[in-house]
Amino acid sequence: MGMISKITTQKRNTERYNLFINGKYAFSVDESVLTRFQLRKGLEIDEEDIHKIQQQDDIRKAINAAVHYLSFRMRSFKEIHDHLKEKEYEEVVIASAMEKIQELGYVNDLEFAIAYSNTQRATTDKGPIRIKQELRERGSATPLSNK
């Protein structure tokens, strides 16, 4: 058990905070985790609390990584899941992050499949069978007609 003795903003990322327990640096957390757990100077926390806080922070990091990955182009659920797995997040963290980004409407396999197939038809000479194969490789369902 320890007491939070200081909380400072990180220099490079102002949305993350460094927590010091009993005068020594312990770990850093995202701003949303800081507010969710109502972390403040003088708060007593034990190992179980620290584990919960760090798990929530890992989920937040995974969500941020997924959103960053999505910022380049639309992705399928499988592509995002595989990307987070590549980044070596735990499966529990990935599941929670994926649930959240789906809840926020950031990933939709049907919309992805439609947009991907329309783009491929407009910009390449690939046929419908090849496009469906590529969609399957990306983990997206292919409820598309052969327009």
mmCIF file with all atom_site columns, C-alpha atoms in Angstrom:
data_model
loop_
_atom_site.group_PDB
_atom_site.id
_atom_site.type_symbol
_atom_site.label_atom_id
_atom_site.label_alt_id
_atom_site.label_comp_id
_atom_site.label_asym_id
_atom_site.label_entity_id
_atom_site.label_seq_id
_atom_site.pdbx_PDB_ins_code
_atom_site.Cartn_x
_atom_site.Cartn_y
_atom_site.Cartn_z
_atom_site.occupancy
_atom_site.B_iso_or_equiv
_atom_site.pdbx_formal_charge
_atom_site.auth_seq_id
_atom_site.auth_comp_id
_atom_site.auth_asym_id
_atom_site.auth_atom_id
_atom_site.pdbx_PDB_model_num
ATOM 1   C CA . MET A 1 1   ? 0.000   0.000   0.000   1.00 0.00 ? 1   MET A CA 1
ATOM 2   C CA . GLY A 1 2   ? 1.203   3.466   -0.805  1.00 0.00 ? 2   GLY A CA 1
ATOM 3   C CA . MET A 1 3   ? 0.121   7.044   -1.115  1.00 0.00 ? 3   MET A CA 1
ATOM 4   C CA . ILE A 1 4   ? 0.170   9.153   -4.241  1.00 0.00 ? 4   ILE A CA 1
ATOM 5   C CA . SER A 1 5   ? 2.666   11.867  -3.420  1.00 0.00 ? 5   SER A CA 1
ATOM 6   C CA . LYS A 1 6   ? 2.751   13.734  -6.726  1.00 0.00 ? 6   LYS A CA 1
ATOM 7   C CA . ILE A 1 7   ? 1.115   13.837  -10.152 1.00 0.00 ? 7   ILE A CA 1
ATOM 8   C CA . THR A 1 8   ? 2.834   15.601  -13.047 1.00 0.00 ? 8   THR A CA 1
ATOM 9   C CA . THR A 1 9   ? 1.982   16.160  -16.702 1.00 0.00 ? 9   THR A CA 1
ATOM 10  C CA . GLN A 1 10  ? 4.310   14.498  -19.185 1.00 0.00 ? 10  GLN A CA 1
ATOM 11  C CA . LYS A 1 11  ? 6.357   16.894  -21.283 1.00 0.00 ? 11  LYS A CA 1
ATOM 12  C CA . ARG A 1 12  ? 5.840   15.225  -24.683 1.00 0.00 ? 12  ARG A CA 1
ATOM 13  C CA . ASN A 1 13  ? 2.241   14.102  -24.238 1.00 0.00 ? 13  ASN A CA 1
ATOM 14  C CA . THR A 1 14  ? 0.114   16.464  -22.161 1.00 0.00 ? 14  THR A CA 1
ATOM 15  C CA . GLU A 1 15  ? -2.743  13.929  -22.057 1.00 0.00 ? 15  GLU A CA 1
ATOM 16  C CA . ARG A 1 16  ? -0.629  11.560  -19.927 1.00 0.00 ? 16  ARG A CA 1
ATOM 17  C CA . TYR A 1 17  ? 0.325   11.979  -16.293 1.00 0.00 ? 17  TYR A CA 1
ATOM 18  C CA . ASN A 1 18  ? 3.181   10.579  -14.205 1.00 0.00 ? 18  ASN A CA 1
ATOM 19  C CA . LEU A 1 19  ? 2.183   9.219   -10.802 1.00 0.00 ? 19  LEU A CA 1
ATOM 20  C CA . PHE A 1 20  ? 4.593   9.149   -7.905  1.00 0.00 ? 20  PHE A CA 1
ATOM 21  C CA . ILE A 1 21  ? 3.905   6.866   -4.950  1.00 0.00 ? 21  ILE A CA 1
ATOM 22  C CA . ASN A 1 22  ? 5.698   7.573   -1.688  1.00 0.00 ? 22  ASN A CA 1
ATOM 23  C CA . GLY A 1 23  ? 7.980   10.054  -3.480  1.00 0.00 ? 23  GLY A CA 1
ATOM 24  C CA . LYS A 1 24  ? 9.094   7.663   -6.242  1.00 0.00 ? 24  LYS A CA 1
ATOM 25  C CA . TYR A 1 25  ? 7.917   7.435   -9.843  1.00 0.00 ? 25  TYR A CA 1
ATOM 26  C CA . ALA A 1 26  ? 5.454   4.534   -10.144 1.00 0.00 ? 26  ALA A CA 1
ATOM 27  C CA . PHE A 1 27  ? 3.793   4.671   -13.590 1.00 0.00 ? 27  PHE A CA 1
ATOM 28  C CA . SER A 1 28  ? 1.999   6.938   -16.036 1.00 0.00 ? 28  SER A CA 1
ATOM 29  C CA . VAL A 1 29  ? -1.690  7.063   -16.967 1.00 0.00 ? 29  VAL A CA 1
ATOM 30  C CA . ASP A 1 30  ? -3.928  8.611   -19.592 1.00 0.00 ? 30  ASP A CA 1
ATOM 31  C CA . GLU A 1 31  ? -5.991  11.640  -18.594 1.00 0.00 ? 31  GLU A CA 1
ATOM 32  C CA . SER A 1 32  ? -9.249  9.664   -18.879 1.00 0.00 ? 32  SER A CA 1
ATOM 33  C CA . VAL A 1 33  ? -7.923  6.993   -16.488 1.00 0.00 ? 33  VAL A CA 1
ATOM 34  C CA . LEU A 1 34  ? -6.763  9.674   -14.067 1.00 0.00 ? 34  LEU A CA 1
ATOM 35  C CA . THR A 1 35  ? -10.270 11.152  -13.921 1.00 0.00 ? 35  THR A CA 1
ATOM 36  C CA . ARG A 1 36  ? -12.089 7.797   -13.987 1.00 0.00 ? 36  ARG A CA 1
ATOM 37  C CA . PHE A 1 37  ? -10.262 6.570   -10.876 1.00 0.00 ? 37  PHE A CA 1
ATOM 38  C CA . GLN A 1 38  ? -10.252 10.062  -9.328  1.00 0.00 ? 38  GLN A CA 1
ATOM 39  C CA . LEU A 1 39  ? -6.515  9.839   -8.740  1.00 0.00 ? 39  LEU A CA 1
ATOM 40  C CA . ARG A 1 40  ? -5.149  12.710  -6.668  1.00 0.00 ? 40  ARG A CA 1
ATOM 41  C CA . LYS A 1 41  ? -2.325  13.599  -4.344  1.00 0.00 ? 41  LYS A CA 1
ATOM 42  C CA . GLY A 1 42  ? -2.763  11.975  -0.925  1.00 0.00 ? 42  GLY A CA 1
ATOM 43  C CA . LEU A 1 43  ? -4.890  9.062   -2.185  1.00 0.00 ? 43  LEU A CA 1
ATOM 44  C CA . GLU A 1 44  ? -3.999  5.673   -0.684  1.00 0.00 ? 44  GLU A CA 1
ATOM 45  C CA . ILE A 1 45  ? -3.767  2.881   -3.264  1.00 0.00 ? 45  ILE A CA 1
ATOM 46  C CA . ASP A 1 46  ? -2.817  -0.778  -2.988  1.00 0.00 ? 46  ASP A CA 1
ATOM 47  C CA . GLU A 1 47  ? -1.453  -3.320  -5.463  1.00 0.00 ? 47  GLU A CA 1
ATOM 48  C CA . GLU A 1 48  ? -4.950  -4.351  -6.597  1.00 0.00 ? 48  GLU A CA 1
ATOM 49  C CA . ASP A 1 49  ? -5.859  -0.718  -7.345  1.00 0.00 ? 49  ASP A CA 1
ATOM 50  C CA . ILE A 1 50  ? -2.609  -0.251  -9.263  1.00 0.00 ? 50  ILE A CA 1
ATOM 51  C CA . HIS A 1 51  ? -3.321  -3.374  -11.339 1.00 0.00 ? 51  HIS A CA 1
ATOM 52  C CA . LYS A 1 52  ? -6.848  -2.122  -12.215 1.00 0.00 ? 52  LYS A CA 1
ATOM 53  C CA . ILE A 1 53  ? -5.524  1.338   -13.084 1.00 0.00 ? 53  ILE A CA 1
ATOM 54  C CA . GLN A 1 54  ? -2.774  -0.049  -15.292 1.00 0.00 ? 54  GLN A CA 1
ATOM 55  C CA . GLN A 1 55  ? -5.182  -2.409  -17.071 1.00 0.00 ? 55  GLN A CA 1
ATOM 56  C CA . GLN A 1 56  ? -7.531  0.499   -17.831 1.00 0.00 ? 56  GLN A CA 1
ATOM 57  C CA . ASP A 1 57  ? -4.553  2.506   -19.048 1.00 0.00 ? 57  ASP A CA 1
ATOM 58  C CA . ASP A 1 58  ? -3.542  -0.367  -21.352 1.00 0.00 ? 58  ASP A CA 1
ATOM 59  C CA . ILE A 1 59  ? -7.092  -0.423  -22.758 1.00 0.00 ? 59  ILE A CA 1
ATOM 60  C CA . ARG A 1 60  ? -6.895  3.320   -23.338 1.00 0.00 ? 60  ARG A CA 1
ATOM 61  C CA . LYS A 1 61  ? -3.524  2.919   -25.108 1.00 0.00 ? 61  LYS A CA 1
ATOM 62  C CA . ALA A 1 62  ? -4.982  0.154   -27.301 1.00 0.00 ? 62  ALA A CA 1
ATOM 63  C CA . ILE A 1 63  ? -7.967  2.337   -28.207 1.00 0.00 ? 63  ILE A CA 1
ATOM 64  C CA . ASN A 1 64  ? -5.616  5.187   -29.118 1.00 0.00 ? 64  ASN A CA 1
ATOM 65  C CA . ALA A 1 65  ? -3.473  2.806   -31.210 1.00 0.00 ? 65  ALA A CA 1
ATOM 66  C CA . ALA A 1 66  ? -6.578  1.536   -33.025 1.00 0.00 ? 66  ALA A CA 1
ATOM 67  C CA . VAL A 1 67  ? -7.841  5.052   -33.719 1.00 0.00 ? 67  VAL A CA 1
ATOM 68  C CA . HIS A 1 68  ? -4.408  6.059   -35.010 1.00 0.00 ? 68  HIS A CA 1
ATOM 69  C CA . TYR A 1 69  ? -4.348  2.971   -37.257 1.00 0.00 ? 69  TYR A CA 1
ATOM 70  C CA . LEU A 1 70  ? -7.822  3.879   -38.531 1.00 0.00 ? 70  LEU A CA 1
ATOM 71  C CA . SER A 1 71  ? -6.758  7.447   -39.265 1.00 0.00 ? 71  SER A CA 1
ATOM 72  C CA . PHE A 1 72  ? -5.000  6.341   -42.460 1.00 0.00 ? 72  PHE A CA 1
ATOM 73  C CA . ARG A 1 73  ? -7.909  4.450   -44.040 1.00 0.00 ? 73  ARG A CA 1
ATOM 74  C CA . MET A 1 74  ? -10.934 2.300   -43.211 1.00 0.00 ? 74  MET A CA 1
ATOM 75  C CA . ARG A 1 75  ? -10.064 -1.090  -41.722 1.00 0.00 ? 75  ARG A CA 1
ATOM 76  C CA . SER A 1 76  ? -11.902 -4.310  -41.014 1.00 0.00 ? 76  SER A CA 1
ATOM 77  C CA . PHE A 1 77  ? -12.415 -5.602  -37.496 1.00 0.00 ? 77  PHE A CA 1
ATOM 78  C CA . LYS A 1 78  ? -9.832  -8.328  -38.158 1.00 0.00 ? 78  LYS A CA 1
ATOM 79  C CA . GLU A 1 79  ? -7.223  -5.865  -39.448 1.00 0.00 ? 79  GLU A CA 1
ATOM 80  C CA . ILE A 1 80  ? -7.520  -3.739  -36.312 1.00 0.00 ? 80  ILE A CA 1
ATOM 81  C CA . HIS A 1 81  ? -7.505  -6.799  -34.043 1.00 0.00 ? 81  HIS A CA 1
ATOM 82  C CA . ASP A 1 82  ? -4.381  -8.158  -35.779 1.00 0.00 ? 82  ASP A CA 1
ATOM 83  C CA . HIS A 1 83  ? -2.674  -4.757  -35.534 1.00 0.00 ? 83  HIS A CA 1
ATOM 84  C CA . LEU A 1 84  ? -3.266  -4.594  -31.773 1.00 0.00 ? 84  LEU A CA 1
ATOM 85  C CA . LYS A 1 85  ? -2.064  -8.185  -31.401 1.00 0.00 ? 85  LYS A CA 1
ATOM 86  C CA . GLU A 1 86  ? 1.095   -7.222  -33.313 1.00 0.00 ? 86  GLU A CA 1
ATOM 87  C CA . LYS A 1 87  ? 1.590   -4.406  -30.818 1.00 0.00 ? 87  LYS A CA 1
ATOM 88  C CA . GLU A 1 88  ? 1.570   -7.155  -28.132 1.00 0.00 ? 88  GLU A CA 1
ATOM 89  C CA . TYR A 1 89  ? -1.496  -6.088  -26.171 1.00 0.00 ? 89  TYR A CA 1
ATOM 90  C CA . GLU A 1 90  ? -3.097  -8.799  -24.036 1.00 0.00 ? 90  GLU A CA 1
ATOM 91  C CA . GLU A 1 91  ? -6.207  -10.446 -25.495 1.00 0.00 ? 91  GLU A CA 1
ATOM 92  C CA . VAL A 1 92  ? -8.381  -9.054  -22.656 1.00 0.00 ? 92  VAL A CA 1
ATOM 93  C CA . VAL A 1 93  ? -7.167  -5.531  -23.454 1.00 0.00 ? 93  VAL A CA 1
ATOM 94  C CA . ILE A 1 94  ? -7.725  -6.035  -27.197 1.00 0.00 ? 94  ILE A CA 1
ATOM 95  C CA . ALA A 1 95  ? -11.269 -7.315  -26.607 1.00 0.00 ? 95  ALA A CA 1
ATOM 96  C CA . SER A 1 96  ? -12.148 -4.298  -24.460 1.00 0.00 ? 96  SER A CA 1
ATOM 97  C CA . ALA A 1 97  ? -10.595 -1.856  -26.940 1.00 0.00 ? 97  ALA A CA 1
ATOM 98  C CA . MET A 1 98  ? -12.390 -3.471  -29.883 1.00 0.00 ? 98  MET A CA 1
ATOM 99  C CA . GLU A 1 99  ? -15.687 -3.344  -28.018 1.00 0.00 ? 99  GLU A CA 1
ATOM 100 C CA . LYS A 1 100 ? -15.201 0.369   -27.368 1.00 0.00 ? 100 LYS A CA 1
ATOM 101 C CA . ILE A 1 101 ? -14.278 1.313   -30.939 1.00 0.00 ? 101 ILE A CA 1
ATOM 102 C CA . GLN A 1 102 ? -17.267 -0.659  -32.224 1.00 0.00 ? 102 GLN A CA 1
ATOM 103 C CA . GLU A 1 103 ? -19.482 1.118   -29.703 1.00 0.00 ? 103 GLU A CA 1
ATOM 104 C CA . LEU A 1 104 ? -18.135 4.442   -30.990 1.00 0.00 ? 104 LEU A CA 1
ATOM 105 C CA . GLY A 1 105 ? -18.905 3.387   -34.569 1.00 0.00 ? 105 GLY A CA 1
ATOM 106 C CA . TYR A 1 106 ? -15.281 3.508   -35.719 1.00 0.00 ? 106 TYR A CA 1
ATOM 107 C CA . VAL A 1 107 ? -15.350 0.036   -37.283 1.00 0.00 ? 107 VAL A CA 1
ATOM 108 C CA . ASN A 1 108 ? -18.062 -1.507  -39.422 1.00 0.00 ? 108 ASN A CA 1
ATOM 109 C CA . ASP A 1 109 ? -17.183 -4.465  -41.624 1.00 0.00 ? 109 ASP A CA 1
ATOM 110 C CA . LEU A 1 110 ? -20.151 -4.003  -43.963 1.00 0.00 ? 110 LEU A CA 1
ATOM 111 C CA . GLU A 1 111 ? -19.299 -0.347  -44.659 1.00 0.00 ? 111 GLU A CA 1
ATOM 112 C CA . PHE A 1 112 ? -15.639 -1.323  -45.063 1.00 0.00 ? 112 PHE A CA 1
ATOM 113 C CA . ALA A 1 113 ? -16.510 -4.073  -47.572 1.00 0.00 ? 113 ALA A CA 1
ATOM 114 C CA . ILE A 1 114 ? -18.688 -1.741  -49.628 1.00 0.00 ? 114 ILE A CA 1
ATOM 115 C CA . ALA A 1 115 ? -16.120 1.090   -49.641 1.00 0.00 ? 115 ALA A CA 1
ATOM 116 C CA . TYR A 1 116 ? -13.239 -1.269  -50.401 1.00 0.00 ? 116 TYR A CA 1
ATOM 117 C CA . SER A 1 117 ? -15.012 -2.994  -53.276 1.00 0.00 ? 117 SER A CA 1
ATOM 118 C CA . ASN A 1 118 ? -16.169 0.322   -54.776 1.00 0.00 ? 118 ASN A CA 1
ATOM 119 C CA . THR A 1 119 ? -12.642 1.705   -54.606 1.00 0.00 ? 119 THR A CA 1
ATOM 120 C CA . GLN A 1 120 ? -11.131 -1.429  -56.134 1.00 0.00 ? 120 GLN A CA 1
ATOM 121 C CA . ARG A 1 121 ? -13.677 -1.443  -58.965 1.00 0.00 ? 121 ARG A CA 1
ATOM 122 C CA . ALA A 1 122 ? -13.070 2.240   -59.703 1.00 0.00 ? 122 ALA A CA 1
ATOM 123 C CA . THR A 1 123 ? -9.281  2.273   -59.465 1.00 0.00 ? 123 THR A CA 1
ATOM 124 C CA . THR A 1 124 ? -8.120  -1.189  -60.556 1.00 0.00 ? 124 THR A CA 1
ATOM 125 C CA . ASP A 1 125 ? -8.941  -3.772  -63.162 1.00 0.00 ? 125 ASP A CA 1
ATOM 126 C CA . LYS A 1 126 ? -9.618  -6.473  -60.558 1.00 0.00 ? 126 LYS A CA 1
ATOM 127 C CA . GLY A 1 127 ? -12.704 -8.567  -61.014 1.00 0.00 ? 127 GLY A CA 1
ATOM 128 C CA . PRO A 1 128 ? -15.371 -9.308  -58.403 1.00 0.00 ? 128 PRO A CA 1
ATOM 129 C CA . ILE A 1 129 ? -13.893 -12.690 -57.498 1.00 0.00 ? 129 ILE A CA 1
ATOM 130 C CA . ARG A 1 130 ? -10.455 -11.156 -56.749 1.00 0.00 ? 130 ARG A CA 1
ATOM 131 C CA . ILE A 1 131 ? -12.045 -8.335  -54.732 1.00 0.00 ? 131 ILE A CA 1
ATOM 132 C CA . LYS A 1 132 ? -14.064 -10.856 -52.680 1.00 0.00 ? 132 LYS A CA 1
ATOM 133 C CA . GLN A 1 133 ? -10.896 -12.868 -52.086 1.00 0.00 ? 133 GLN A CA 1
ATOM 134 C CA . GLU A 1 134 ? -9.068  -9.751  -50.840 1.00 0.00 ? 134 GLU A CA 1
ATOM 135 C CA . LEU A 1 135 ? -11.988 -8.916  -48.550 1.00 0.00 ? 135 LEU A CA 1
ATOM 136 C CA . ARG A 1 136 ? -11.895 -12.435 -47.090 1.00 0.00 ? 136 ARG A CA 1
ATOM 137 C CA . GLU A 1 137 ? -8.144  -12.019 -46.480 1.00 0.00 ? 137 GLU A CA 1
ATOM 138 C CA . ARG A 1 138 ? -8.894  -8.819  -44.598 1.00 0.00 ? 138 ARG A CA 1
ATOM 139 C CA . GLY A 1 139 ? -11.472 -10.644 -42.506 1.00 0.00 ? 139 GLY A CA 1
ATOM 140 C CA . SER A 1 140 ? -14.466 -8.808  -43.890 1.00 0.00 ? 140 SER A CA 1
ATOM 141 C CA . ALA A 1 141 ? -17.719 -10.438 -44.929 1.00 0.00 ? 141 ALA A CA 1
ATOM 142 C CA . THR A 1 142 ? -18.564 -10.116 -48.610 1.00 0.00 ? 142 THR A CA 1
ATOM 143 C CA . PRO A 1 143 ? -22.291 -9.454  -48.946 1.00 0.00 ? 143 PRO A CA 1
ATOM 144 C CA . LEU A 1 144 ? -21.667 -7.733  -52.263 1.00 0.00 ? 144 LEU A CA 1
ATOM 145 C CA . SER A 1 145 ? -23.339 -8.248  -55.586 1.00 0.00 ? 145 SER A CA 1
ATOM 146 C CA . ASN A 1 146 ? -21.408 -8.434  -58.849 1.00 0.00 ? 146 ASN A CA 1
ATOM 147 C CA . LYS A 1 147 ? -22.240 -4.924  -60.102 1.00 0.00 ? 147 LYS A CA 1
#
